[in-house]
C-alpha cells in the first residue's frame, strides 16, 4: 500500500509530457506546462531542424522587411533547455500507441537511422498543417514551391531574387502577402484563383475593392486570372509555366502554391483519435481528444465557431498559441485544480497588401445567408466607406466597413474592414462585441475614443451600425 | 372641433424647432431633426459668426497639419439652407421663457443692435462649454489665450508664428496637442500643471511613461513644472511671464490656458432647467431636460458613467454628435413612433504627442479605488509593455496596456494604452467589452485578428488579461 501510494503521488506531481510538433502550439504548450508545474518532465519532439519560429513571418522575410530568417526564430532549443524542457530535433513521429502510452519516432543518431520509442504520461499532438496541393499535372517540377516550413521561405526568397516573374496559385491571405513581397521586389506576378474573386473569404463587393486597389496601384506588375484553375504545369527541366482550365498559357520563372492548408492528422487517426467533420482533430473545450491522456492543439485541430456553434477549421498562429496555453494549464489540472477552456473562434483574420489592410471577423453576409438556411436568422448588412479619421486631417484615408447582423434578434454576426487607412484594429472592436452577443442597438452606443487624428466624430463602425439599425427598425 | 383637430395635426406634423448653439451638437440635431421629418421648421442660432466646425481640429490647424482653418468648417449656413434649415449667426441668446415657449436673442441687424423674440415648439440647448479660467492675477493681459472657438485657434497660430517661446497652463489632452504644435514649430514650451503629473487622467505610472517619452524626445524644448500653479501673470504692456506658487518665475512670449472647460448652463438655469451635480444640464436618457419641450445636447450636458452609474462630465465632439443624433430622432417621436436613447459614457478619450498615442476608457485604477470606497468592488490591475506587432517586424513599437478589473466579479472596469505603436484602437476593443460587462475570463478568449504586421500572436490586451486572471484565480 505504501508503495502504491508513493507511486501515485509521484505520478501526480511529476508527469512526463511528450509534445509532438515544434512550431507554435508545441513550444507554447511546453513552456506553459513547465511553468505551471516545474516538476514536470517536458519533452518536445519535432521533425524539423528548428523549433519555435513564426511561420506567419515568412512572407515578411521574403519581402525583405525582416532582414534574416533567424529573426523569425522565437526561442532556440537552448532557451528551452534553460527552462528545463528537452527538445528533440529531426524526430519524425511514425506511430502512437495509446494503450502502451508510447510514441515511436524515427531519427538519425550520429548518422545512423534509428527508431526510438518514448513513454509518456500525457501526449500533446501539435502536428500542425501542411499546404494543400491541388491535383495538377507535373506538380513535382522544380521551382514549384509551397510556403510552410522555414526552409520553404528561404528557398522562395533565393529564387525570387534571381527571377523576373512568378505565378501564385491562390488568392487568399497568404497569397496577398507573397504577392506584395514579389511586387516589392520588382517581379511580374500572375495570380490564379479558382473563385470569381481574390480574397473570396470576404463578401464579393469587398473582394472587388481589394482587387481594384491592387490593380490601380500595381496593375502593370500584377495579372489576376480569376474563376480559373491550373490544370497542368509546363516545362522541360523545371517549371516554365502553366495551362489553365480556360486554356490560358501562363509563363513565369517559378510558382508558389498558396491554396490553403490541411491538418496533419494521419498519425492521430491511426491511433484512434477522433477526427472532426472539417478534417481536423476533434477536441473538447479543454483540448482533450477522445483518447485519455492525448491532447491536441494548433493547426491540427478543428475549432468551434462562436456564432454558428458548428465546427470550423482555421490554421492561425494566434489560435495555436492560445490553445497551447490552454493545454499547458490543463495538463496540470489534477495538481493545480485550475483548468482553462478554449471556447471557439470567430474566424478573425487580417492581412495587408502594402498599406491596404483587410480584416474580418465572424460571418460575412455570404456565410450568414448559408447559415440562415438552417438557422432562425435573417441576415442584413450595411456598408460604409468613410475616412478613418477626421476628413480634414491630411493623412486621413478611406476605409470600408461592412457589418452583418441578424434582423430578428438585432445581434451582430460579423464585420469586414478594408482600406489604406486604419481599418484592421476596428475589427478588434467587433470581436469583442461578437464575444458578448451585442446587438446593433447596443453596439451603436459604443463610447469609442475620439480625436481628429484617430477617427471621425462618428466612427465608420458606428455609421455602419446606424445604417443597420434603420433596417432593423423598418 | 374640426378646427381644433386640424390644428392638432398641424402641430404634430410640423414643428418649429429652435436650436441654440452652432458647433457640433446643434448642427447635428438640426440636420437629423429635418431629415427624420422634412416638414419640421428648423432654426439654428449661434452667437458665433460661423457654424458647424471641428473645435477639436484646432490644434492640428495650429500645428500646420491642417492647412487652413476653413478646412475645419464641416457645413456652411448655405449647406444648411439647402437642406431647409435656417441658420442665424451672431445671435446671442439672452433669455429663455419656457412658459411662453419663447427665446430672446440679441443681434445686429444692418449695423443696428436689436432684440429678437423667437417662438418655439421644441427648444434644444446646445450651448456648449467655455474654457475654465483659474483665478490668476493679471489674467486679462494681452497674449494670454484660451482655445475654444475657431477665432482662438486663428489668433494662437498667428502669435505662435511670431514667437520663440510659450507657456501652457494645463497638462491634459488639449495641452498635449498644443504642446506638439508649438514644439513642431520650434518654440520652447513650459507646461505648468497643478497635479503631480501631466495627463493626470491616467494612472500615475502611465502618466510617467508619457512624460518620459516627451522629455526623451524633446527635452530641450519642453519644461514641465508640475505640482505647481500660476498665481500671477507678469508683464507691463502684455504678457511676459508668470509667477508660480512655488516661486518659479517663468518667461514666454505668450500663454495658452488649457485647464479644462465648464458647461454653459447659465441661461438654462435661469429658465428653471435642472443642473446636475457635475455642473452640466441634467437630462434623461432621451436628452429631455426637466422642462417640457426643452432638450439639451453636447458640452452643456452632464452624462452618466456606464460603470459607476453616476453622473460625470465630459466635453467631447463625439458625444455631442451622438447626442445631437438622439435629440434629432426624439424630437419626432410623436410622429415617427421611434425614439433613441443616449445611455452614457465611459470617459473614453484619446490624444497623441507626435506618434505617441494615449488613450483610455472606463475607470483608471485610481478612479476605481475611489469608486470602491462606496461600491462592492475590489479593483485589481495588470500592466503590460509589449510590441504592438510581431517583435521581429522592423516597424514594431512598444506599447503599454493597463487593464483594470473587479476581482470579485471578474468584470473589466477600464483600460489605458499608450505608446509610439498602435495603442489607440486597442482601447476600442475594451469600450466594446465594457459596454457588454465582459469579465476578464471572457475577454482573454477574444478572437482578435492576427498577422505579424498587425499584432503579436497574443495581443498585449490579452497578455494583460492573462495577468489579471492570475490575480483573480489567486
Coordinates of N, CA and C in Angstrom, one line a residue, chain A residues 28 32 54 56-57 60 65-67 71-72 177 316-318 321-322 325 338 340-343 345-352 357 359-361 392-394 422 424-429 431-433 435-436 438 441-455 457-459 461-462 466 469-470 473, chain B residues 28 32 54 56-57 60 65-67 71-72 177 316-318 321-322 325 338 340-343 345-352 357 359-361 392-394 422 424-429 431-433 435-436 438 441-455 457-459 461-462 466 469-470 473:
Chain A
X28 N 4.6 26.5 -27.1 CA 3.7 27.2 -26.1 C 3.2 26.2 -25.0
X32 N 4.3 26.5 -21.1 CA 3.3 26.7 -20.1 C 3.2 25.6 -19.1
X54 N 8.2 31.8 -36.2 CA 6.9 32.3 -36.7 C 6.8 32.0 -38.2
X56 N 4.2 32.6 -39.8 CA 3.4 33.7 -40.4 C 4.4 34.8 -40.8
X57 N 5.6 34.8 -40.3 CA 6.5 35.9 -40.6 C 7.3 35.7 -41.9
X60 N 7.2 38.2 -44.8 CA 7.9 39.4 -44.5 C 9.4 39.3 -44.6
X65 N 11.4 42.8 -45.4 CA 11.1 43.6 -44.2 C 11.8 43.1 -43.0
X66 N 11.8 41.7 -42.9 CA 12.6 41.1 -41.8 C 13.9 40.7 -42.4
X67 N 15.0 41.2 -41.9 CA 16.3 41.1 -42.5 C 16.8 39.6 -42.6
X71 N 15.6 35.9 -37.6 CA 14.8 36.8 -36.8 C 13.4 36.2 -36.4
X72 N 13.0 35.2 -37.3 CA 11.7 34.6 -37.1 C 11.7 33.5 -36.0
X177 N 0.2 38.3 -49.2 CA 1.4 38.7 -48.6 C 2.6 38.3 -49.5
X316 N -4.1 29.2 -37.7 CA -3.5 30.5 -37.4 C -2.6 30.5 -36.1
X317 N -1.6 31.2 -36.2 CA -0.6 31.3 -35.1 C -1.2 31.7 -33.8
X318 N -2.2 32.6 -33.9 CA -2.7 33.1 -32.6 C -3.6 32.0 -31.9
X321 N -1.2 29.4 -30.4 CA -0.6 29.9 -29.1 C -1.6 29.9 -28.0
X322 N -2.9 30.3 -28.3 CA -3.9 30.3 -27.2 C -4.2 28.9 -26.8
X325 N -1.5 27.4 -24.6 CA -1.6 27.9 -23.3 C -2.6 27.1 -22.5
X338 N -6.8 24.0 -11.3 CA -7.2 25.0 -12.2 C -7.3 24.5 -13.7
X340 N -8.6 25.6 -17.9 CA -8.9 26.7 -18.8 C -9.6 26.1 -20.0
X341 N -10.4 26.9 -20.6 CA -11.1 26.4 -21.8 C -10.7 27.2 -23.0
X342 N -10.8 26.6 -24.2 CA -10.7 27.3 -25.4 C -12.1 27.2 -26.1
X343 N -12.8 28.3 -26.0 CA -14.3 28.3 -26.3 C -14.6 28.3 -27.8
X345 N -13.8 30.1 -32.0 CA -13.2 31.2 -32.7 C -14.3 31.9 -33.6
X346 N -13.9 33.0 -34.1 CA -14.8 33.8 -34.9 C -14.3 33.8 -36.4
X347 N -13.2 33.1 -36.6 CA -12.6 33.2 -38.0 C -12.0 34.5 -38.2
X348 N -11.6 35.2 -37.2 CA -11.0 36.5 -37.3 C -9.6 36.4 -38.1
X349 N -9.4 37.3 -39.0 CA -8.1 37.2 -39.7 C -7.8 38.6 -40.3
X350 N -6.6 38.9 -40.5 CA -6.1 40.1 -41.1 C -4.9 39.9 -42.0
X351 N -4.8 40.7 -43.0 CA -3.6 40.7 -43.8 C -3.5 42.1 -44.5
X352 N -2.5 42.3 -45.3 CA -2.4 43.6 -45.9 C -1.7 43.4 -47.2
X357 N -5.0 47.4 -45.7 CA -5.3 46.2 -44.8 C -6.7 45.7 -45.0
X359 N -9.3 43.0 -43.0 CA -9.6 42.1 -41.9 C -11.0 41.9 -41.7
X360 N -11.3 40.8 -41.0 CA -12.7 40.3 -40.9 C -12.8 39.5 -39.6
X361 N -14.0 39.5 -39.1 CA -14.4 38.6 -38.0 C -15.8 38.1 -38.1
X392 N -10.7 66.3 -42.5 CA -9.8 67.4 -42.8 C -8.3 67.1 -42.4
X393 N -8.1 65.9 -41.8 CA -6.7 65.6 -41.5 C -6.0 65.1 -42.8
X394 N -4.9 65.7 -43.1 CA -4.3 65.4 -44.4 C -3.9 64.0 -44.6
X422 N -6.8 53.2 -41.4 CA -6.7 52.4 -40.1 C -8.0 51.5 -40.0
X424 N -7.9 47.8 -39.7 CA -7.8 46.5 -39.0 C -8.2 46.5 -37.6
X425 N -7.7 47.4 -36.8 CA -8.0 47.4 -35.3 C -9.5 47.6 -35.0
X426 N -10.2 48.3 -36.0 CA -11.6 48.4 -35.8 C -12.3 47.1 -35.7
X427 N -11.7 46.1 -36.4 CA -12.3 44.8 -36.3 C -12.2 44.1 -34.9
X428 N -11.1 44.5 -34.2 CA -10.9 44.1 -32.8 C -12.2 44.4 -32.0
X429 N -12.7 45.6 -32.3 CA -13.9 46.1 -31.5 C -15.1 45.1 -31.7
X431 N -14.8 41.9 -32.6 CA -14.6 40.6 -32.0 C -15.1 40.6 -30.6
X432 N -14.9 41.7 -29.9 CA -15.3 41.9 -28.5 C -16.9 41.9 -28.5
X433 N -17.5 42.6 -29.4 CA -18.9 42.7 -29.5 C -19.6 41.3 -29.8
X435 N -18.2 38.4 -29.2 CA -18.0 37.5 -28.0 C -19.1 37.8 -27.0
X436 N -19.6 39.0 -26.9 CA -20.6 39.4 -25.9 C -22.0 39.3 -26.5
X438 N -23.4 41.3 -28.5 CA -24.0 42.6 -28.5 C -25.0 42.8 -29.7
X441 N -28.2 47.6 -31.6 CA -28.7 48.7 -30.8 C -27.7 49.0 -29.6
X442 N -27.1 48.0 -29.1 CA -26.1 48.3 -28.1 C -24.8 48.8 -28.7
X443 N -24.4 48.2 -29.8 CA -23.1 48.5 -30.4 C -23.1 49.9 -30.8
X444 N -24.2 50.5 -31.3 CA -24.1 51.8 -31.9 C -23.9 52.9 -30.8
X445 N -24.1 52.4 -29.5 CA -23.8 53.4 -28.4 C -22.4 53.3 -27.9
X446 N -21.5 52.5 -28.5 CA -20.2 52.4 -28.0 C -19.5 53.7 -27.8
X447 N -18.9 53.9 -26.7 CA -18.2 55.2 -26.4 C -16.7 55.0 -26.9
X448 N -16.6 55.0 -28.2 CA -15.2 54.8 -28.8 C -14.5 56.1 -28.5
X449 N -13.2 56.0 -28.3 CA -12.3 57.2 -28.2 C -12.4 58.0 -29.4
X450 N -12.3 59.3 -29.3 CA -12.3 60.2 -30.4 C -11.3 61.3 -30.3
X451 N -10.6 61.5 -31.4 CA -9.8 62.7 -31.6 C -9.6 62.8 -33.1
X452 N -9.5 64.0 -33.7 CA -9.5 64.1 -35.1 C -8.4 63.3 -35.8
X453 N -7.3 63.1 -35.0 CA -6.2 62.3 -35.6 C -6.4 60.8 -35.6
X454 N -7.5 60.4 -34.9 CA -7.7 59.0 -34.8 C -9.1 58.5 -35.3
X455 N -10.0 59.3 -35.5 CA -11.3 58.9 -36.0 C -12.2 60.1 -36.4
X457 N -15.9 62.0 -35.8 CA -16.7 62.1 -34.5 C -17.6 60.9 -34.4
X458 N -18.2 60.5 -35.5 CA -18.9 59.2 -35.5 C -18.1 58.2 -36.3
X459 N -17.5 57.3 -35.6 CA -16.6 56.3 -36.3 C -17.4 55.5 -37.4
X461 N -17.5 52.5 -37.9 CA -18.1 51.4 -37.3 C -19.5 51.7 -36.9
X462 N -19.6 52.9 -36.2 CA -20.9 53.3 -35.7 C -21.9 53.8 -36.8
X466 N -25.5 52.5 -37.4 CA -26.7 53.3 -37.6 C -27.5 52.8 -38.8
X469 N -29.3 49.7 -38.0 CA -30.5 50.0 -37.1 C -31.7 50.4 -38.0
X470 N -31.4 51.3 -38.9 CA -32.5 51.7 -39.8 C -33.2 50.5 -40.5
X473 N -35.3 48.7 -37.7 CA -36.5 49.4 -37.3 C -37.5 49.4 -38.4
Chain B
X28 N -25.8 69.0 -35.7 CA -26.2 67.6 -35.8 C -27.7 67.4 -35.5
X32 N -30.5 66.1 -38.3 CA -31.2 64.9 -38.1 C -32.7 65.2 -37.9
X54 N -15.1 71.9 -36.5 CA -14.5 71.0 -35.6 C -13.6 71.7 -34.7
X56 N -12.2 70.4 -32.2 CA -11.2 69.5 -31.8 C -10.0 69.6 -32.9
X57 N -10.3 70.1 -34.0 CA -9.3 70.2 -35.1 C -8.3 71.3 -34.9
X60 N -4.6 70.9 -34.7 CA -4.0 70.5 -35.9 C -3.8 71.6 -36.9
X65 N -0.8 71.0 -39.7 CA -1.2 69.7 -40.4 C -2.4 70.0 -41.2
X66 N -3.3 70.8 -40.7 CA -4.5 71.2 -41.4 C -4.2 72.6 -42.0
X67 N -4.1 72.7 -43.4 CA -3.6 73.9 -44.0 C -4.4 75.2 -43.7
X71 N -10.7 74.5 -43.5 CA -10.8 73.1 -43.6 C -11.6 72.5 -42.4
X72 N -11.6 73.2 -41.3 CA -12.3 72.7 -40.1 C -13.8 72.9 -40.2
X177 N -1.8 68.4 -27.3 CA -1.9 68.7 -28.7 C -1.3 70.0 -29.0
X316 N -16.9 66.4 -25.3 CA -16.2 65.8 -26.5 C -17.1 65.9 -27.7
X317 N -16.4 66.1 -28.8 CA -17.2 66.2 -30.1 C -18.0 64.9 -30.4
X318 N -17.4 63.8 -30.1 CA -18.1 62.6 -30.4 C -19.4 62.4 -29.6
X321 N -22.0 64.9 -31.0 CA -22.6 64.4 -32.3 C -23.6 63.3 -32.0
X322 N -23.2 62.4 -31.1 CA -24.2 61.3 -30.8 C -25.4 61.8 -30.1
X325 N -27.7 63.5 -32.6 CA -28.5 62.5 -33.4 C -29.7 62.0 -32.6
X338 N -40.7 56.4 -33.1 CA -39.4 55.9 -32.8 C -38.6 56.8 -31.8
X340 N -34.8 57.2 -29.5 CA -33.5 56.7 -29.3 C -33.0 57.2 -27.9
X341 N -32.1 56.4 -27.3 CA -31.5 56.8 -26.0 C -30.0 57.1 -26.1
X342 N -29.5 57.9 -25.2 CA -28.1 58.0 -25.0 C -27.8 57.5 -23.7
X343 N -27.2 56.3 -23.6 CA -27.2 55.6 -22.4 C -26.1 56.0 -21.4
X345 N -21.6 57.2 -20.9 CA -20.3 57.2 -21.5 C -19.3 56.4 -20.6
X346 N -18.2 56.2 -21.1 CA -17.1 55.5 -20.4 C -15.9 56.4 -20.1
X347 N -16.1 57.7 -20.5 CA -15.0 58.6 -20.4 C -13.8 58.3 -21.4
X348 N -14.2 57.6 -22.5 CA -13.2 57.3 -23.4 C -12.6 58.5 -24.1
X349 N -11.3 58.5 -24.2 CA -10.6 59.6 -24.8 C -9.3 59.2 -25.4
X350 N -8.8 60.0 -26.4 CA -7.5 59.7 -27.0 C -6.9 61.0 -27.4
X351 N -5.6 61.0 -27.3 CA -4.8 62.1 -27.9 C -3.4 61.6 -28.3
X352 N -2.6 62.4 -28.8 CA -1.3 62.0 -29.1 C -0.3 63.1 -29.0
X357 N 0.7 57.8 -28.9 CA -0.7 58.0 -28.6 C -1.0 57.6 -27.2
X359 N -4.5 56.7 -24.9 CA -6.0 56.6 -24.9 C -6.4 55.7 -23.7
X360 N -7.7 56.0 -23.4 CA -8.2 55.3 -22.2 C -9.7 55.2 -22.2
X361 N -10.2 54.2 -21.5 CA -11.7 54.1 -21.4 C -12.0 53.5 -20.0
X392 N 9.7 40.8 -34.4 CA 10.7 40.8 -35.5 C 10.3 41.7 -36.6
X393 N 9.1 42.3 -36.6 CA 8.8 43.3 -37.6 C 9.6 44.6 -37.3
X394 N 10.3 45.1 -38.3 CA 11.2 46.2 -38.0 C 10.5 47.5 -37.6
X422 N 0.9 51.1 -32.2 CA -0.6 51.1 -32.4 C -1.3 50.8 -31.1
X424 N -3.9 53.1 -29.7 CA -5.2 53.7 -29.5 C -6.4 52.8 -29.8
X425 N -6.4 52.1 -31.0 CA -7.6 51.3 -31.4 C -7.8 50.1 -30.5
X426 N -6.7 49.7 -29.8 CA -6.9 48.6 -28.9 C -7.9 49.0 -27.8
X427 N -7.9 50.2 -27.5 CA -8.9 50.7 -26.5 C -10.3 50.6 -27.0
X428 N -10.5 50.7 -28.3 CA -11.8 50.5 -28.9 C -12.4 49.1 -28.4
X429 N -11.5 48.1 -28.5 CA -11.9 46.8 -28.1 C -12.4 46.7 -26.7
X431 N -13.8 49.3 -25.0 CA -15.1 50.0 -24.9 C -16.2 49.0 -25.2
X432 N -16.0 48.2 -26.1 CA -17.0 47.2 -26.5 C -17.2 46.2 -25.4
X433 N -16.1 45.8 -24.8 CA -16.1 44.8 -23.7 C -16.8 45.4 -22.5
X435 N -19.0 47.9 -22.5 CA -20.4 48.0 -22.8 C -21.2 46.7 -22.5
X436 N -20.5 45.6 -22.7 CA -21.1 44.3 -22.6 C -20.8 43.7 -21.2
X438 N -18.2 42.5 -20.0 CA -17.4 41.3 -20.2 C -16.5 41.1 -18.9
X441 N -12.3 36.8 -17.7 CA -12.3 35.4 -18.2 C -12.9 35.3 -19.6
X442 N -13.8 36.1 -19.9 CA -14.4 36.2 -21.3 C -13.5 36.9 -22.2
X443 N -13.0 38.0 -21.7 CA -12.1 38.9 -22.6 C -10.9 38.2 -23.0
X444 N -10.3 37.4 -22.2 CA -9.0 36.8 -22.6 C -9.1 35.8 -23.7
X445 N -10.4 35.4 -24.0 CA -10.7 34.5 -25.1 C -10.9 35.2 -26.4
X446 N -10.9 36.5 -26.4 CA -11.2 37.2 -27.7 C -10.4 36.7 -28.9
X447 N -11.2 36.5 -29.9 CA -10.5 36.0 -31.2 C -10.1 37.2 -32.0
X448 N -9.1 37.9 -31.5 CA -8.6 39.1 -32.2 C -7.9 38.7 -33.5
X449 N -8.0 39.5 -34.5 CA -7.3 39.2 -35.7 C -5.8 39.2 -35.5
X450 N -5.1 38.4 -36.2 CA -3.6 38.3 -36.0 C -2.9 38.2 -37.4
X451 N -1.9 38.9 -37.5 CA -0.9 38.8 -38.5 C 0.3 39.5 -38.0
X452 N 1.5 39.1 -38.4 CA 2.7 39.7 -37.8 C 2.8 41.2 -38.0
X453 N 2.2 41.7 -39.1 CA 2.2 43.1 -39.3 C 1.3 43.9 -38.5
X454 N 0.4 43.2 -37.7 CA -0.6 43.9 -37.0 C -0.7 43.6 -35.5
X455 N -0.1 42.5 -35.1 CA -0.1 42.2 -33.7 C 0.8 41.1 -33.4
X457 N 1.2 37.3 -31.6 CA 0.2 36.1 -31.6 C -0.7 36.3 -30.4
X458 N -0.2 36.7 -29.3 CA -1.0 37.0 -28.2 C -0.9 38.5 -28.0
X459 N -2.0 39.2 -28.3 CA -2.1 40.6 -28.3 C -1.8 41.1 -26.9
X461 N -3.3 43.2 -25.2 CA -4.5 43.3 -24.5 C -4.8 41.9 -23.8
X462 N -4.5 40.9 -24.5 CA -4.8 39.5 -23.9 C -3.7 39.2 -22.9
X466 N -4.5 37.9 -19.2 CA -4.0 36.7 -18.6 C -3.4 37.1 -17.2
X469 N -6.2 37.6 -14.8 CA -6.8 36.3 -14.5 C -6.0 35.6 -13.4
X470 N -4.7 35.7 -13.5 CA -3.8 35.1 -12.4 C -4.2 35.7 -11.1
X473 N -7.6 34.3 -10.0 CA -7.6 32.9 -9.6 C -6.9 32.7 -8.2

